[in-house]
Amino acid sequence: VEDKLYHILPFESVPIMISCKKTSPQWSSIAISLNGKAAAMIDTEGYIWAGSSDFKTSETEFDTQSTAQVHQMEWAANDFIVLLFDKFMFLKGLGKHWCKYLFYL
């Protein structure tokens, strides 16, 4: 099921409830920070959610306004997320800061 995350236990799977401003996002990628304390996800419509790795608290939510498929999503240290697309790279900090770098061929 694409719109939910599950905690897998030995004999059952339990849906994880995520506090998100967007209704029913369909997550396409997930990345865990280097220290394991934070997680970031992006949905199929370019909406980013980042928060605690137990998904109980949200640090930032942001709409990239791009439906392009993300090729790679990684944390840089524990401070910001790097997303690589076909024609641009997107950097998103845990606060309000973000930057988009276009590739010119």
mmCIF file of N, CA and C in Angstrom:
data_model
loop_
_atom_site.group_PDB
_atom_site.id
_atom_site.type_symbol
_atom_site.label_atom_id
_atom_site.label_comp_id
_atom_site.label_asym_id
_atom_site.label_seq_id
_atom_site.Cartn_x
_atom_site.Cartn_y
_atom_site.Cartn_z
ATOM 1 N N VAL A 1 0.858 -1.170 0.000
ATOM 2 C CA VAL A 1 0.000 0.000 0.000
ATOM 3 C C VAL A 1 0.901 1.228 0.000
ATOM 4 N N GLU A 2 0.798 2.063 -1.015
ATOM 5 C CA GLU A 2 1.750 3.156 -1.200
ATOM 6 C C GLU A 2 1.537 4.356 -0.291
ATOM 7 N N ASP A 3 0.356 4.545 0.248
ATOM 8 C CA ASP A 3 0.124 5.749 1.036
ATOM 9 C C ASP A 3 0.329 5.535 2.530
ATOM 10 N N LYS A 4 0.844 4.377 2.941
ATOM 11 C CA LYS A 4 1.070 4.111 4.357
ATOM 12 C C LYS A 4 2.429 3.477 4.565
ATOM 13 N N LEU A 5 2.967 3.683 5.760
ATOM 14 C CA LEU A 5 4.173 2.999 6.198
ATOM 15 C C LEU A 5 3.755 2.006 7.267
ATOM 16 N N TYR A 6 4.494 0.910 7.358
ATOM 17 C CA TYR A 6 4.164 -0.117 8.330
ATOM 18 C C TYR A 6 5.366 -0.461 9.189
ATOM 19 N N HIS A 7 5.110 -0.680 10.461
ATOM 20 C CA HIS A 7 6.104 -1.211 11.381
ATOM 21 C C HIS A 7 5.923 -2.724 11.326
ATOM 22 N N ILE A 8 6.943 -3.423 10.860
ATOM 23 C CA ILE A 8 6.864 -4.869 10.690
ATOM 24 C C ILE A 8 7.357 -5.555 11.957
ATOM 25 N N LEU A 9 6.487 -6.358 12.528
ATOM 26 C CA LEU A 9 6.791 -7.127 13.728
ATOM 27 C C LEU A 9 6.809 -8.609 13.343
ATOM 28 N N PRO A 10 7.287 -9.496 14.229
ATOM 29 C CA PRO A 10 7.374 -10.918 13.855
ATOM 30 C C PRO A 10 6.064 -11.538 13.357
ATOM 31 N N PHE A 11 4.928 -11.181 13.933
ATOM 32 C CA PHE A 11 3.676 -11.833 13.553
ATOM 33 C C PHE A 11 2.600 -10.874 13.083
ATOM 34 N N GLU A 12 2.947 -9.627 12.877
ATOM 35 C CA GLU A 12 1.963 -8.655 12.415
ATOM 36 C C GLU A 12 2.645 -7.428 11.835
ATOM 37 N N SER A 13 1.887 -6.632 11.116
ATOM 38 C CA SER A 13 2.368 -5.335 10.639
ATOM 39 C C SER A 13 1.392 -4.273 11.118
ATOM 40 N N VAL A 14 1.951 -3.200 11.651
ATOM 41 C CA VAL A 14 1.149 -2.145 12.250
ATOM 42 C C VAL A 14 1.344 -0.864 11.448
ATOM 43 N N PRO A 15 0.247 -0.254 10.954
ATOM 44 C CA PRO A 15 0.416 1.004 10.212
ATOM 45 C C PRO A 15 0.974 2.106 11.114
ATOM 46 N N ILE A 16 1.860 2.919 10.554
ATOM 47 C CA ILE A 16 2.431 4.056 11.282
ATOM 48 C C ILE A 16 1.648 5.296 10.877
ATOM 49 N N MET A 17 1.149 6.015 11.849
ATOM 50 C CA MET A 17 0.422 7.245 11.586
ATOM 51 C C MET A 17 1.424 8.401 11.522
ATOM 52 N N ILE A 18 1.413 9.131 10.410
ATOM 53 C CA ILE A 18 2.324 10.250 10.213
ATOM 54 C C ILE A 18 1.528 11.541 10.223
ATOM 55 N N SER A 19 1.975 12.484 11.037
ATOM 56 C CA SER A 19 1.337 13.793 11.079
ATOM 57 C C SER A 19 1.830 14.593 9.874
ATOM 58 N N CYS A 20 0.976 14.726 8.868
ATOM 59 C CA CYS A 20 1.353 15.396 7.627
ATOM 60 C C CYS A 20 0.231 16.342 7.212
ATOM 61 N N LYS A 21 0.606 17.539 6.746
ATOM 62 C CA LYS A 21 -0.390 18.529 6.324
ATOM 63 C C LYS A 21 -1.109 18.114 5.047
ATOM 64 N N LYS A 22 -0.431 17.329 4.205
ATOM 65 C CA LYS A 22 -1.019 16.894 2.941
ATOM 66 C C LYS A 22 -1.884 15.657 3.170
ATOM 67 N N THR A 23 -3.011 15.604 2.510
ATOM 68 C CA THR A 23 -3.921 14.471 2.645
ATOM 69 C C THR A 23 -3.482 13.320 1.750
ATOM 70 N N SER A 24 -3.312 12.152 2.311
ATOM 71 C CA SER A 24 -2.997 10.902 1.619
ATOM 72 C C SER A 24 -1.840 10.984 0.628
ATOM 73 N N PRO A 25 -0.649 11.386 1.078
ATOM 74 C CA PRO A 25 0.496 11.380 0.160
ATOM 75 C C PRO A 25 0.886 9.945 -0.192
ATOM 76 N N GLN A 26 1.353 9.737 -1.399
ATOM 77 C CA GLN A 26 1.851 8.426 -1.820
ATOM 78 C C GLN A 26 3.374 8.517 -1.864
ATOM 79 N N TRP A 27 4.008 8.061 -0.802
ATOM 80 C CA TRP A 27 5.455 8.204 -0.654
ATOM 81 C C TRP A 27 6.179 7.363 -1.681
ATOM 82 N N SER A 28 7.206 7.954 -2.311
ATOM 83 C CA SER A 28 7.972 7.231 -3.331
ATOM 84 C C SER A 28 9.402 6.944 -2.890
ATOM 85 N N SER A 29 9.952 7.741 -1.979
ATOM 86 C CA SER A 29 11.323 7.532 -1.494
ATOM 87 C C SER A 29 11.415 7.914 -0.031
ATOM 88 N N ILE A 30 12.336 7.260 0.653
ATOM 89 C CA ILE A 30 12.581 7.546 2.063
ATOM 90 C C ILE A 30 14.085 7.500 2.313
ATOM 91 N N ALA A 31 14.553 8.362 3.213
ATOM 92 C CA ALA A 31 15.976 8.366 3.601
ATOM 93 C C ALA A 31 16.060 8.603 5.109
ATOM 94 N N ILE A 32 16.974 7.893 5.748
ATOM 95 C CA ILE A 32 17.202 8.032 7.187
ATOM 96 C C ILE A 32 18.510 8.802 7.384
ATOM 97 N N SER A 33 18.509 9.751 8.330
ATOM 98 C CA SER A 33 19.700 10.565 8.586
ATOM 99 C C SER A 33 20.860 9.700 9.075
ATOM 100 N N LEU A 34 22.056 10.263 8.998
ATOM 101 C CA LEU A 34 23.258 9.510 9.375
ATOM 102 C C LEU A 34 23.256 9.072 10.833
ATOM 103 N N ASN A 35 22.674 9.879 11.720
ATOM 104 C CA ASN A 35 22.630 9.492 13.135
ATOM 105 C C ASN A 35 21.406 8.651 13.474
ATOM 106 N N GLY A 36 20.540 8.403 12.485
ATOM 107 C CA GLY A 36 19.367 7.552 12.688
ATOM 108 C C GLY A 36 18.214 8.203 13.409
ATOM 109 N N LYS A 37 18.327 9.492 13.724
ATOM 110 C CA LYS A 37 17.287 10.160 14.499
ATOM 111 C C LYS A 37 16.221 10.840 13.648
ATOM 112 N N ALA A 38 16.468 10.999 12.342
ATOM 113 C CA ALA A 38 15.521 11.708 11.484
ATOM 114 C C ALA A 38 15.251 10.898 10.215
ATOM 115 N N ALA A 39 14.103 11.152 9.630
ATOM 116 C CA ALA A 39 13.711 10.505 8.379
ATOM 117 C C ALA A 39 13.169 11.578 7.443
ATOM 118 N N ALA A 40 13.319 11.343 6.152
ATOM 119 C CA ALA A 40 12.755 12.241 5.145
ATOM 120 C C ALA A 40 12.076 11.394 4.089
ATOM 121 N N MET A 41 10.958 11.883 3.571
ATOM 122 C CA MET A 41 10.232 11.180 2.527
ATOM 123 C C MET A 41 9.778 12.185 1.478
ATOM 124 N N ILE A 42 9.615 11.709 0.252
ATOM 125 C CA ILE A 42 9.048 12.529 -0.811
ATOM 126 C C ILE A 42 7.954 11.712 -1.470
ATOM 127 N N ASP A 43 6.873 12.388 -1.834
ATOM 128 C CA ASP A 43 5.779 11.668 -2.481
ATOM 129 C C ASP A 43 5.854 11.815 -3.996
ATOM 130 N N THR A 44 4.928 11.197 -4.695
ATOM 131 C CA THR A 44 4.948 11.179 -6.158
ATOM 132 C C THR A 44 4.669 12.540 -6.776
ATOM 133 N N GLU A 45 4.206 13.500 -5.980
ATOM 134 C CA GLU A 45 3.917 14.848 -6.478
ATOM 135 C C GLU A 45 4.943 15.879 -6.007
ATOM 136 N N GLY A 46 6.066 15.428 -5.427
ATOM 137 C CA GLY A 46 7.134 16.337 -5.032
ATOM 138 C C GLY A 46 6.988 16.948 -3.651
ATOM 139 N N TYR A 47 6.138 16.401 -2.808
ATOM 140 C CA TYR A 47 5.940 16.913 -1.448
ATOM 141 C C TYR A 47 6.921 16.231 -0.503
ATOM 142 N N ILE A 48 7.701 17.033 0.221
ATOM 143 C CA ILE A 48 8.719 16.510 1.140
ATOM 144 C C ILE A 48 8.208 16.592 2.576
ATOM 145 N N TRP A 49 8.403 15.517 3.318
ATOM 146 C CA TRP A 49 8.152 15.487 4.753
ATOM 147 C C TRP A 49 9.452 15.059 5.408
ATOM 148 N N ALA A 50 9.865 15.759 6.481
ATOM 149 C CA ALA A 50 11.041 15.358 7.260
ATOM 150 C C ALA A 50 10.731 15.535 8.734
ATOM 151 N N GLY A 51 11.147 14.562 9.509
ATOM 152 C CA GLY A 51 10.897 14.611 10.943
ATOM 153 C C GLY A 51 11.652 13.514 11.660
ATOM 154 N N SER A 52 11.174 13.156 12.836
ATOM 155 C CA SER A 52 11.849 12.140 13.641
ATOM 156 C C SER A 52 11.717 10.773 12.970
ATOM 157 N N SER A 53 12.687 9.908 13.209
ATOM 158 C CA SER A 53 12.685 8.593 12.570
ATOM 159 C C SER A 53 11.587 7.674 13.114
ATOM 160 N N ASP A 54 10.958 8.062 14.221
ATOM 161 C CA ASP A 54 9.794 7.294 14.689
ATOM 162 C C ASP A 54 8.496 7.858 14.093
ATOM 163 N N PHE A 55 8.630 8.888 13.255
ATOM 164 C CA PHE A 55 7.536 9.517 12.506
ATOM 165 C C PHE A 55 6.495 10.201 13.398
ATOM 166 N N LYS A 56 6.860 10.487 14.648
ATOM 167 C CA LYS A 56 5.911 11.121 15.571
ATOM 168 C C LYS A 56 5.936 12.637 15.492
ATOM 169 N N THR A 57 7.076 13.224 15.113
ATOM 170 C CA THR A 57 7.160 14.681 15.017
ATOM 171 C C THR A 57 7.662 15.095 13.639
ATOM 172 N N SER A 58 7.114 16.185 13.156
ATOM 173 C CA SER A 58 7.495 16.730 11.858
ATOM 174 C C SER A 58 8.396 17.941 12.061
ATOM 175 N N GLU A 59 9.521 17.978 11.338
ATOM 176 C CA GLU A 59 10.425 19.122 11.396
ATOM 177 C C GLU A 59 10.133 20.106 10.266
ATOM 178 N N THR A 60 9.845 19.580 9.083
ATOM 179 C CA THR A 60 9.562 20.432 7.933
ATOM 180 C C THR A 60 8.712 19.685 6.923
ATOM 181 N N GLU A 61 7.883 20.431 6.229
ATOM 182 C CA GLU A 61 7.101 19.926 5.106
ATOM 183 C C GLU A 61 7.211 20.972 4.006
ATOM 184 N N PHE A 62 7.391 20.511 2.771
ATOM 185 C CA PHE A 62 7.665 21.446 1.687
ATOM 186 C C PHE A 62 7.223 20.853 0.356
ATOM 187 N N ASP A 63 6.598 21.682 -0.474
ATOM 188 C CA ASP A 63 6.191 21.260 -1.813
ATOM 189 C C ASP A 63 7.228 21.754 -2.817
ATOM 190 N N THR A 64 7.926 20.842 -3.485
ATOM 191 C CA THR A 64 8.937 21.223 -4.473
ATOM 192 C C THR A 64 8.299 21.735 -5.762
ATOM 193 N N GLN A 65 7.012 21.525 -5.905
ATOM 194 C CA GLN A 65 6.256 21.916 -7.108
ATOM 195 C C GLN A 65 6.823 21.227 -8.349
ATOM 196 N N SER A 66 7.287 20.004 -8.181
ATOM 197 C CA SER A 66 7.808 19.219 -9.289
ATOM 198 C C SER A 66 7.274 17.800 -9.184
ATOM 199 N N THR A 67 6.740 17.298 -10.286
ATOM 200 C CA THR A 67 6.276 15.912 -10.311
ATOM 201 C C THR A 67 7.324 14.987 -10.927
ATOM 202 N N ALA A 68 8.523 15.515 -11.189
ATOM 203 C CA ALA A 68 9.607 14.685 -11.731
ATOM 204 C C ALA A 68 9.978 13.614 -10.714
ATOM 205 N N GLN A 69 10.362 12.459 -11.210
ATOM 206 C CA GLN A 69 10.746 11.361 -10.334
ATOM 207 C C GLN A 69 12.116 11.630 -9.723
ATOM 208 N N VAL A 70 12.222 11.468 -8.420
ATOM 209 C CA VAL A 70 13.502 11.650 -7.741
ATOM 210 C C VAL A 70 14.345 10.393 -7.975
ATOM 211 N N HIS A 71 15.617 10.593 -8.363
ATOM 212 C CA HIS A 71 16.509 9.462 -8.607
ATOM 213 C C HIS A 71 17.241 9.033 -7.342
ATOM 214 N N GLN A 72 17.554 10.014 -6.489
ATOM 215 C CA GLN A 72 18.264 9.699 -5.258
ATOM 216 C C GLN A 72 17.927 10.745 -4.212
ATOM 217 N N MET A 73 17.756 10.291 -2.982
ATOM 218 C CA MET A 73 17.489 11.187 -1.858
ATOM 219 C C MET A 73 18.378 10.753 -0.703
ATOM 220 N N GLU A 74 19.193 11.686 -0.212
ATOM 221 C CA GLU A 74 20.146 11.394 0.863
ATOM 222 C C GLU A 74 20.184 12.543 1.852
ATOM 223 N N TRP A 75 20.621 12.250 3.056
ATOM 224 C CA TRP A 75 20.878 13.276 4.049
ATOM 225 C C TRP A 75 22.328 13.740 3.916
ATOM 226 N N ALA A 76 22.556 15.022 4.066
ATOM 227 C CA ALA A 76 23.894 15.583 4.171
ATOM 228 C C ALA A 76 24.075 15.926 5.640
ATOM 229 N N ALA A 77 24.941 15.171 6.311
ATOM 230 C CA ALA A 77 25.052 15.220 7.768
ATOM 231 C C ALA A 77 23.669 14.937 8.349
ATOM 232 N N ASN A 78 23.226 15.738 9.296
ATOM 233 C CA ASN A 78 21.891 15.553 9.870
ATOM 234 C C ASN A 78 21.063 16.827 9.719
ATOM 235 N N ASP A 79 21.523 17.722 8.825
ATOM 236 C CA ASP A 79 20.940 19.056 8.736
ATOM 237 C C ASP A 79 20.048 19.303 7.534
ATOM 238 N N PHE A 80 20.352 18.665 6.404
ATOM 239 C CA PHE A 80 19.522 18.908 5.239
ATOM 240 C C PHE A 80 19.501 17.703 4.302
ATOM 241 N N ILE A 81 18.526 17.714 3.407
ATOM 242 C CA ILE A 81 18.259 16.609 2.507
ATOM 243 C C ILE A 81 18.678 17.021 1.097
ATOM 244 N N VAL A 82 19.311 16.114 0.385
ATOM 245 C CA VAL A 82 19.706 16.345 -1.005
ATOM 246 C C VAL A 82 18.882 15.420 -1.879
ATOM 247 N N LEU A 83 18.196 15.999 -2.884
ATOM 248 C CA LEU A 83 17.382 15.218 -3.812
ATOM 249 C C LEU A 83 17.915 15.435 -5.220
ATOM 250 N N LEU A 84 18.144 14.357 -5.937
ATOM 251 C CA LEU A 84 18.675 14.431 -7.289
ATOM 252 C C LEU A 84 17.599 14.009 -8.287
ATOM 253 N N PHE A 85 17.311 14.906 -9.233
ATOM 254 C CA PHE A 85 16.338 14.663 -10.291
ATOM 255 C C PHE A 85 17.080 14.648 -11.632
ATOM 256 N N ASP A 86 16.369 14.442 -12.735
ATOM 257 C CA ASP A 86 16.997 14.435 -14.065
ATOM 258 C C ASP A 86 17.693 15.746 -14.397
ATOM 259 N N LYS A 87 17.005 16.876 -14.186
ATOM 260 C CA LYS A 87 17.514 18.163 -14.652
ATOM 261 C C LYS A 87 17.845 19.148 -13.543
ATOM 262 N N PHE A 88 17.688 18.731 -12.302
ATOM 263 C CA PHE A 88 18.024 19.627 -11.201
ATOM 264 C C PHE A 88 18.321 18.849 -9.929
ATOM 265 N N MET A 89 18.976 19.550 -8.995
ATOM 266 C CA MET A 89 19.244 19.034 -7.665
ATOM 267 C C MET A 89 18.562 19.972 -6.685
ATOM 268 N N PHE A 90 17.935 19.430 -5.666
ATOM 269 C CA PHE A 90 17.183 20.213 -4.705
ATOM 270 C C PHE A 90 17.762 19.966 -3.317
ATOM 271 N N LEU A 91 18.055 21.035 -2.594
ATOM 272 C CA LEU A 91 18.549 20.943 -1.225
ATOM 273 C C LEU A 91 17.492 21.524 -0.299
ATOM 274 N N LYS A 92 17.147 20.804 0.752
ATOM 275 C CA LYS A 92 16.124 21.280 1.695
ATOM 276 C C LYS A 92 16.634 21.128 3.106
ATOM 277 N N GLY A 93 16.710 22.253 3.810
ATOM 278 C CA GLY A 93 17.102 22.248 5.217
ATOM 279 C C GLY A 93 15.910 21.917 6.095
ATOM 280 N N LEU A 94 16.157 21.682 7.366
ATOM 281 C CA LEU A 94 15.066 21.353 8.277
ATOM 282 C C LEU A 94 14.222 22.562 8.636
ATOM 283 N N GLY A 95 14.737 23.748 8.387
ATOM 284 C CA GLY A 95 13.948 24.956 8.622
ATOM 285 C C GLY A 95 13.278 25.395 7.336
ATOM 286 N N LYS A 96 13.338 26.683 7.070
ATOM 287 C CA LYS A 96 12.709 27.240 5.874
ATOM 288 C C LYS A 96 13.649 27.292 4.676
ATOM 289 N N HIS A 97 14.909 26.978 4.855
ATOM 290 C CA HIS A 97 15.899 27.141 3.794
ATOM 291 C C HIS A 97 15.812 26.030 2.760
ATOM 292 N N TRP A 98 15.936 26.440 1.493
ATOM 293 C CA TRP A 98 15.983 25.486 0.383
ATOM 294 C C TRP A 98 16.702 26.125 -0.794
ATOM 295 N N CYS A 99 17.176 25.281 -1.706
ATOM 296 C CA CYS A 99 17.893 25.763 -2.880
ATOM 297 C C CYS A 99 17.703 24.752 -4.007
ATOM 298 N N LYS A 100 17.522 25.269 -5.213
ATOM 299 C CA LYS A 100 17.353 24.422 -6.392
ATOM 300 C C LYS A 100 18.449 24.766 -7.391
ATOM 301 N N TYR A 101 19.226 23.761 -7.800
ATOM 302 C CA TYR A 101 20.289 23.929 -8.784
ATOM 303 C C TYR A 101 19.869 23.260 -10.085
ATOM 304 N N LEU A 102 19.800 24.047 -11.162
ATOM 305 C CA LEU A 102 19.439 23.503 -12.468
ATOM 306 C C LEU A 102 20.689 23.019 -13.187
ATOM 307 N N PHE A 103 20.549 21.953 -13.939
ATOM 308 C CA PHE A 103 21.650 21.425 -14.751
ATOM 309 C C PHE A 103 21.456 21.906 -16.174
ATOM 310 N N TYR A 104 22.485 22.502 -16.751
ATOM 311 C CA TYR A 104 22.446 22.945 -18.144
ATOM 312 C C TYR A 104 23.393 22.073 -18.950
ATOM 313 N N LEU A 105 22.874 21.445 -19.970
ATOM 314 C CA LEU A 105 23.710 20.578 -20.806
ATOM 315 C C LEU A 105 24.022 21.236 -22.121
#
